[in-house]
């Protein structure tokens, strides 16, 4: 991918050195340019690190490192300079894990004991939206990705805890069908929950059930 | 003529534009602004609603359409903020769960390590340009270099840092795969 002419504005934008018009032009640009947005995010991290370290950067002595950290650095350098070692090392590690843990021990799927809104065992899925009261029935539901190759089952309940709608998706966001949205009333409470299911049908994670209310128009 | 989006495309748009909208709002309002995450939600809801109603007529790009909505919302917030009485704004936890925070910390650690592995001449440039926020001309004058040399050293240091992040966090897919498809 060739260099974008807006890239030279990244530093100025992050350091607030652009005038308003330039900054807005650049903002509009990175809404349309993946290269610039990725660079922008990366540069922001770099600038943050530089600002945190400050004058320590120009001192000759590196910040003190523990022995463990130095050892870790050495290991990282070995793999960084000999990338061909990475795959065989990982393969060997996985083989050892496999031999230790299977097929002799049958692993039970994690059991989830749900008590009201609390998940007592197993991984919890973080729900993103809606998690607070809303002005209108939500257009979509969104949650955090839990892992690879999972299917998510979303369930929406009304104030009597009766199932209003459920669906499955491999994405982490789902649009609420219009016919369901129309059933949702202002002043009413609803709750929703997401479960993650692996490709072999095992339940691997559950969210807590999050409640939200559609604010009354009055 | 208004453009129609499938449910799948709308879901992709939410996923892909959330970080960009979040970045822009956080920069404009500050990460300490108590409701910036709610504002991101509002903007996304508005975007999806308008797309569903066919209000995107392809007179501009999708990115520009979404940027316009984001910008308007930011201006509204700034106006509200100016009117509101001063309150102590408490720092709030990020929306990202433990996995995202851990990733951010790992990336920060990689950047720090790479920074200190750079030769002093590069670290000095980074310090003067980003920490002291001097212009390239001022950095050049301070170090007795040409502006071109300053630019080259900056560019080199940025490349090294980007390479170190790519090595440990290779990107699988571009965030804008959908955008490219939608442009066709």
Coordinates of C-alpha atoms in Angstrom, one line a residue:
Chain A
X1 CA 0.0 0.0 0.0
X2 CA 1.5 3.4 -1.0
X3 CA 2.0 6.1 1.5
X4 CA -1.0 8.3 2.1
X5 CA -0.4 12.1 1.9
X6 CA -2.3 12.6 5.1
X7 CA 0.1 10.5 7.1
X8 CA 2.3 13.5 7.8
X9 CA -0.5 15.1 9.7
X10 CA -0.7 12.3 12.3
X11 CA 1.9 13.8 14.7
X12 CA 0.4 17.3 14.4
X13 CA -3.1 15.9 15.1
X14 CA -2.0 13.9 18.1
X15 CA 0.0 16.8 19.5
X16 CA -2.9 19.2 18.9
X17 CA -0.7 21.3 16.6
X18 CA -3.2 21.4 13.7
X19 CA -5.6 24.2 13.3
X20 CA -9.3 23.4 13.6
X21 CA -9.9 23.1 9.9
X22 CA -6.9 20.9 9.3
X23 CA -7.8 18.7 12.2
X24 CA -11.3 18.2 11.0
X25 CA -10.1 17.4 7.5
X26 CA -7.7 14.8 8.9
X27 CA -10.5 13.3 11.2
X28 CA -12.8 13.0 8.2
X29 CA -9.9 11.4 6.3
X30 CA -9.2 8.7 8.9
X31 CA -12.8 7.7 9.0
X32 CA -12.2 6.7 5.3
X33 CA -8.6 5.5 5.4
X34 CA -7.6 2.3 7.2
X35 CA -3.9 2.9 6.8
X36 CA -4.0 6.3 8.5
X37 CA -6.3 5.2 11.3
X38 CA -4.1 2.2 12.1
X39 CA -1.0 4.4 12.0
X40 CA -2.8 6.9 14.2
X41 CA -3.6 4.4 16.9
X42 CA -0.1 3.1 16.9
X43 CA 1.5 6.5 17.0
X44 CA -0.8 7.4 19.9
X45 CA 0.5 4.5 21.9
X46 CA 4.1 5.5 21.1
X47 CA 3.6 9.1 22.1
X48 CA 1.9 7.9 25.3
X49 CA 4.9 5.7 26.1
X50 CA 7.3 8.6 25.4
X51 CA 5.4 11.0 27.6
X52 CA 5.4 8.4 30.4
X53 CA 9.1 7.8 30.3
X54 CA 10.0 11.4 29.5
X55 CA 13.6 12.4 30.5
X56 CA 14.4 8.8 31.3
X57 CA 14.6 8.3 27.5
X58 CA 17.7 10.4 27.2
X59 CA 19.6 9.0 30.1
X60 CA 22.3 6.5 28.9
X61 CA 21.4 4.0 31.5
X62 CA 18.4 1.8 30.8
X63 CA 15.7 1.5 33.5
X64 CA 16.6 -1.3 35.9
X65 CA 15.3 -4.7 34.8
X66 CA 14.8 -7.7 37.0
X67 CA 16.7 -10.9 36.3
X68 CA 13.5 -12.5 35.2
X69 CA 12.8 -9.6 32.8
X70 CA 16.4 -9.8 31.4
X71 CA 15.9 -13.6 30.9
X72 CA 12.6 -13.0 29.2
X73 CA 14.2 -10.4 26.9
X74 CA 16.9 -13.0 26.0
X75 CA 14.3 -15.6 25.2
X76 CA 12.3 -13.1 23.1
X77 CA 15.4 -12.0 21.2
X78 CA 16.2 -15.7 20.4
X79 CA 12.8 -16.2 18.9
X80 CA 12.8 -12.7 17.2
X81 CA 16.1 -13.5 15.4
X82 CA 15.2 -17.2 14.7
X83 CA 11.6 -17.0 13.7
X84 CA 11.8 -20.6 12.3
X85 CA 12.1 -21.8 15.9
X86 CA 8.6 -20.4 16.9
X87 CA 6.4 -22.9 15.1
X88 CA 8.3 -26.1 16.2
X89 CA 8.4 -24.8 19.8
X90 CA 4.7 -24.1 19.9
X91 CA 4.0 -27.5 18.3
X92 CA 6.1 -29.3 20.9
X93 CA 4.4 -27.4 23.7
X94 CA 1.0 -28.3 22.4
X95 CA 1.9 -31.9 22.0
X96 CA 3.0 -32.0 25.7
X97 CA -0.2 -30.4 26.8
X98 CA -2.2 -32.8 24.7
X99 CA -0.4 -35.9 26.1
X100 CA -0.9 -34.7 29.7
X101 CA -4.5 -33.8 29.5
X102 CA -6.2 -36.1 27.0
X103 CA -7.6 -38.5 25.8
X104 CA -7.5 -40.3 29.2
X105 CA -9.2 -37.7 31.2
X106 CA -12.7 -36.9 30.1
X107 CA -13.2 -33.2 30.5
X108 CA -16.6 -32.2 31.6
X109 CA -18.0 -29.1 30.0
X110 CA -18.0 -26.2 32.4
X111 CA -21.3 -26.2 34.3
X112 CA -22.9 -22.9 34.8
X113 CA -25.0 -22.4 37.8
X114 CA -27.0 -19.2 37.4
X115 CA -28.4 -17.6 40.4
X116 CA -30.5 -14.6 39.3
X117 CA -28.0 -12.4 37.5
X118 CA -24.9 -14.0 38.9
X119 CA -22.7 -16.5 37.0
X120 CA -21.2 -18.7 39.7
X121 CA -18.9 -20.7 37.5
X122 CA -17.4 -20.5 34.0
X123 CA -16.3 -17.6 31.9
X124 CA -18.5 -14.5 31.8
X125 CA -19.2 -12.7 28.5
X126 CA -19.0 -8.9 28.7
X127 CA -22.1 -7.2 27.3
X128 CA -21.5 -3.8 25.6
X129 CA -24.9 -2.4 24.6
X130 CA -27.6 -1.9 25.8
X131 CA -26.5 -1.9 29.4
X132 CA -28.2 1.2 30.7
X133 CA -31.7 2.6 30.2
X134 CA -32.4 3.7 26.6
X135 CA -34.6 6.3 25.0
X136 CA -36.0 3.9 22.4
X137 CA -36.0 0.2 21.8
X138 CA -32.4 -0.8 20.9
X139 CA -31.6 -1.2 17.3
X140 CA -28.9 -3.7 18.0
X141 CA -27.2 -5.7 20.8
X142 CA -23.4 -6.0 21.1
X143 CA -21.0 -7.9 23.3
X144 CA -17.3 -8.7 23.6
X145 CA -15.8 -11.4 21.6
X146 CA -15.1 -14.4 23.7
X147 CA -12.9 -16.5 21.5
X148 CA -12.5 -18.0 18.1
X149 CA -14.9 -20.2 16.3
X150 CA -17.8 -19.7 18.6
X151 CA -21.5 -19.3 18.0
X152 CA -23.4 -16.8 20.3
X153 CA -27.0 -17.3 21.4
X154 CA -28.7 -14.1 22.5
X155 CA -32.0 -14.2 24.4
X156 CA -34.2 -11.2 25.2
X157 CA -36.7 -11.3 28.0
X158 CA -39.5 -9.1 29.1
X159 CA -40.3 -7.8 32.6
X160 CA -41.9 -11.1 33.5
X161 CA -38.8 -12.9 32.5
X162 CA -40.5 -14.5 29.5
X163 CA -38.5 -15.0 26.4
X164 CA -39.4 -12.3 23.9
X165 CA -36.8 -13.2 21.2
X166 CA -33.7 -15.3 20.7
X167 CA -31.3 -15.8 17.9
X168 CA -27.8 -17.1 17.1
X169 CA -24.9 -15.5 15.3
X170 CA -21.2 -16.0 14.9
X171 CA -20.7 -12.2 15.1
X172 CA -20.5 -10.1 18.3
X173 CA -23.4 -7.8 17.2
X174 CA -26.9 -8.5 16.1
X175 CA -29.6 -6.2 14.8
X176 CA -32.9 -6.5 16.6
X177 CA -35.7 -7.4 14.1
X178 CA -38.1 -4.6 13.6
X179 CA -41.2 -6.7 14.5
X180 CA -39.6 -7.4 17.9
X181 CA -38.7 -3.7 18.4
X182 CA -42.2 -2.7 17.8
X183 CA -43.4 -5.0 20.6
X184 CA -41.1 -3.2 23.2
X185 CA -42.9 -0.5 25.1
X186 CA -41.7 2.7 26.9
X187 CA -41.6 2.4 30.6
X188 CA -41.1 -1.3 30.4
X189 CA -38.0 -3.3 31.6
X190 CA -36.3 -5.9 29.6
X191 CA -33.2 -8.1 30.1
X192 CA -30.9 -9.9 27.8
X193 CA -28.2 -12.6 28.0
X194 CA -25.6 -14.1 25.7
X195 CA -24.2 -17.6 25.7
X196 CA -21.2 -18.8 23.7
X197 CA -21.2 -22.2 22.3
X198 CA -18.3 -24.0 20.7
X199 CA -18.3 -25.7 17.3
X200 CA -18.9 -29.1 19.0
X201 CA -22.0 -27.8 20.9
X202 CA -20.4 -27.2 24.3
X203 CA -21.5 -24.2 26.3
X204 CA -18.2 -22.3 27.1
X205 CA -19.3 -18.9 28.4
X206 CA -22.3 -17.1 29.6
X207 CA -23.0 -13.4 30.3
X208 CA -24.9 -12.2 33.3
X209 CA -28.5 -11.1 32.5
X210 CA -28.4 -7.4 32.1
X211 CA -31.6 -5.4 32.6
X212 CA -32.5 -2.1 30.8
X213 CA -35.5 0.0 30.6
X214 CA -37.0 1.9 27.8
X215 CA -37.5 5.4 29.2
X216 CA -41.0 6.7 29.3
X217 CA -41.8 9.4 26.8
X218 CA -43.4 11.5 29.6
Chain B
X1 CA -30.6 7.3 -4.6
X2 CA -30.4 5.9 -1.1
X3 CA -28.2 2.9 -0.4
X4 CA -29.6 -0.1 1.4
X5 CA -27.5 -2.2 3.8
X6 CA -28.1 -5.8 4.8
X7 CA -28.3 -6.7 8.4
X8 CA -24.9 -8.3 8.1
X9 CA -23.3 -5.2 6.7
X10 CA -24.8 -3.1 9.5
X11 CA -23.4 -5.4 12.1
X12 CA -20.0 -5.1 10.4
X13 CA -20.3 -1.3 10.3
X14 CA -20.9 -1.3 14.1
X15 CA -17.8 -3.4 14.7
X16 CA -15.5 -1.5 12.4
X17 CA -16.5 2.0 13.2
X18 CA -16.8 1.7 17.0
X19 CA -13.0 2.1 17.6
X20 CA -12.8 5.1 15.2
X21 CA -15.8 6.9 16.7
X22 CA -14.5 6.1 20.2
X23 CA -11.0 7.4 19.3
X24 CA -12.4 10.7 17.9
X25 CA -14.8 11.3 20.8
X26 CA -12.2 10.5 23.5
X27 CA -9.8 12.9 21.9
X28 CA -12.3 15.6 21.6
X29 CA -13.9 15.3 25.0
X30 CA -11.0 13.7 27.0
X31 CA -11.0 10.2 28.4
X32 CA -12.1 11.7 31.8
X33 CA -15.4 12.9 30.3
X34 CA -17.8 10.7 32.3
X35 CA -20.1 9.6 29.5
X36 CA -17.9 9.3 26.4
X37 CA -18.7 5.6 26.1
X38 CA -22.5 6.4 26.1
X39 CA -21.9 9.0 23.5
X40 CA -20.2 6.4 21.3
X41 CA -23.3 4.2 21.7
X42 CA -25.5 7.1 20.8
X43 CA -23.6 7.9 17.7
X44 CA -23.6 4.2 16.6
X45 CA -27.4 4.0 17.2
X46 CA -27.9 7.1 15.2
X47 CA -25.7 5.8 12.4
X48 CA -27.5 2.5 12.2
X49 CA -30.9 4.2 12.4
X50 CA -30.1 6.5 9.5
X51 CA -28.7 3.8 7.4
X52 CA -31.8 1.6 8.0
X53 CA -34.0 4.5 7.0
X54 CA -32.1 5.0 3.8
X55 CA -30.7 8.4 4.7
X56 CA -27.2 7.5 3.2
X57 CA -27.5 8.6 -0.4
X58 CA -23.9 8.0 -1.4
X59 CA -23.4 11.7 -2.0
X60 CA -20.3 11.3 0.2
X61 CA -18.4 8.2 1.4
X62 CA -19.7 6.1 4.2
X63 CA -16.8 7.2 6.4
X64 CA -17.6 10.9 5.8
X65 CA -21.3 10.2 6.6
X66 CA -20.4 8.6 9.9
X67 CA -17.8 11.3 10.7
X68 CA -20.4 14.0 10.2
X69 CA -22.8 12.4 12.7
X70 CA -19.9 11.9 15.1
X71 CA -18.8 15.5 14.8
X72 CA -22.2 16.9 15.4
X73 CA -22.6 14.9 18.5
X74 CA -19.2 16.1 19.8
X75 CA -20.2 19.7 19.2
X76 CA -23.5 19.1 21.1
X77 CA -21.5 17.7 24.0
X78 CA -19.1 20.5 24.1
X79 CA -21.9 23.0 24.2
X80 CA -23.6 21.1 27.0
X81 CA -20.4 20.9 28.9
X82 CA -19.9 24.6 28.6
X83 CA -23.3 25.3 30.0
X84 CA -23.2 22.8 32.8
X85 CA -21.9 23.8 36.3
X86 CA -18.4 22.6 37.0
X87 CA -18.3 19.2 38.6
X88 CA -15.6 17.0 39.6
X89 CA -15.2 14.5 36.8
X90 CA -14.1 11.2 38.0
X91 CA -12.0 8.9 35.9
X92 CA -13.9 5.9 34.8
X93 CA -12.7 2.5 33.8
X94 CA -12.4 1.8 30.1
X95 CA -15.1 -0.1 28.3
X96 CA -12.6 -2.8 27.4
X97 CA -12.7 -5.9 29.5
X98 CA -9.7 -7.5 31.1
X99 CA -8.6 -9.0 27.8
X100 CA -8.4 -5.7 26.1
X101 CA -6.6 -4.0 29.0
X102 CA -4.1 -6.8 29.1
X103 CA -3.4 -6.4 25.4
X104 CA -3.0 -2.7 25.8
X105 CA -0.5 -3.2 28.6
X106 CA 1.4 -5.8 26.6
X107 CA 1.6 -3.4 23.6
X108 CA 2.8 -0.6 25.9
X109 CA 5.5 -2.9 27.3
X110 CA 6.7 -3.8 23.9
X111 CA 6.9 -0.1 22.9
X112 CA 8.8 0.8 26.1
X113 CA 11.3 -2.0 25.5
X114 CA 11.8 -1.0 21.9
X115 CA 12.2 2.7 22.8
X116 CA 15.0 1.9 25.2
X117 CA 16.7 -0.3 22.7
X118 CA 17.0 2.5 20.2
X119 CA 20.3 4.3 20.0
X120 CA 20.6 7.5 22.0
X121 CA 20.5 9.7 18.9
X122 CA 17.0 8.4 18.0
X123 CA 15.8 8.5 21.6
X124 CA 16.9 12.1 21.8
X125 CA 14.9 13.1 18.7
X126 CA 11.8 11.3 20.0
X127 CA 12.2 13.0 23.4
X128 CA 12.5 16.5 21.9
X129 CA 9.8 16.1 19.3
X130 CA 7.2 14.2 21.3
X131 CA 7.9 14.9 24.9
X132 CA 9.1 18.5 24.6
X133 CA 6.8 19.0 21.5
X134 CA 9.4 21.0 19.6
X135 CA 9.0 21.5 15.9
X136 CA 11.3 19.7 13.5
X137 CA 13.1 23.0 12.9
X138 CA 13.6 23.6 16.6
X139 CA 14.8 20.0 17.1
X140 CA 17.2 20.5 14.2
X141 CA 18.6 23.7 15.7
X142 CA 19.0 22.2 19.1
X143 CA 20.9 19.2 17.8
X144 CA 22.8 20.9 15.0
X145 CA 21.2 18.8 12.3
X146 CA 19.3 19.5 9.2
X147 CA 15.5 19.3 9.2
X148 CA 15.8 16.5 6.7
X149 CA 18.0 14.5 9.1
X150 CA 15.5 15.0 11.9
X151 CA 12.7 13.8 9.7
X152 CA 14.7 10.8 8.6
X153 CA 15.6 9.8 12.2
X154 CA 12.0 10.2 13.3
X155 CA 10.8 8.1 10.4
X156 CA 13.3 5.4 11.2
X157 CA 12.4 5.3 14.9
X158 CA 8.7 5.1 14.0
X159 CA 9.4 2.3 11.6
X160 CA 11.3 0.3 14.2
X161 CA 8.5 0.8 16.7
X162 CA 5.8 -0.2 14.2
X163 CA 7.9 -3.3 13.2
X164 CA 8.2 -4.4 16.8
X165 CA 4.5 -4.1 17.4
X166 CA 3.8 -6.0 14.1
X167 CA 6.1 -8.7 15.2
X168 CA 4.2 -9.5 18.4
X169 CA 0.8 -8.4 17.2
X170 CA 0.4 -9.2 13.6
X171 CA -2.9 -7.9 12.2
X172 CA -5.1 -10.6 10.9
X173 CA -7.6 -8.6 8.9
X174 CA -7.9 -5.0 8.0
X175 CA -10.6 -3.2 10.0
X176 CA -11.7 -1.7 6.8
X177 CA -12.4 -4.9 4.7
X178 CA -16.0 -4.0 4.6
X179 CA -15.4 -0.4 3.7
X180 CA -13.4 -1.6 0.7
X181 CA -16.2 -3.9 -0.3
X182 CA -18.8 -1.2 0.1
X183 CA -16.8 1.2 -2.1
X184 CA -17.1 -1.2 -5.0

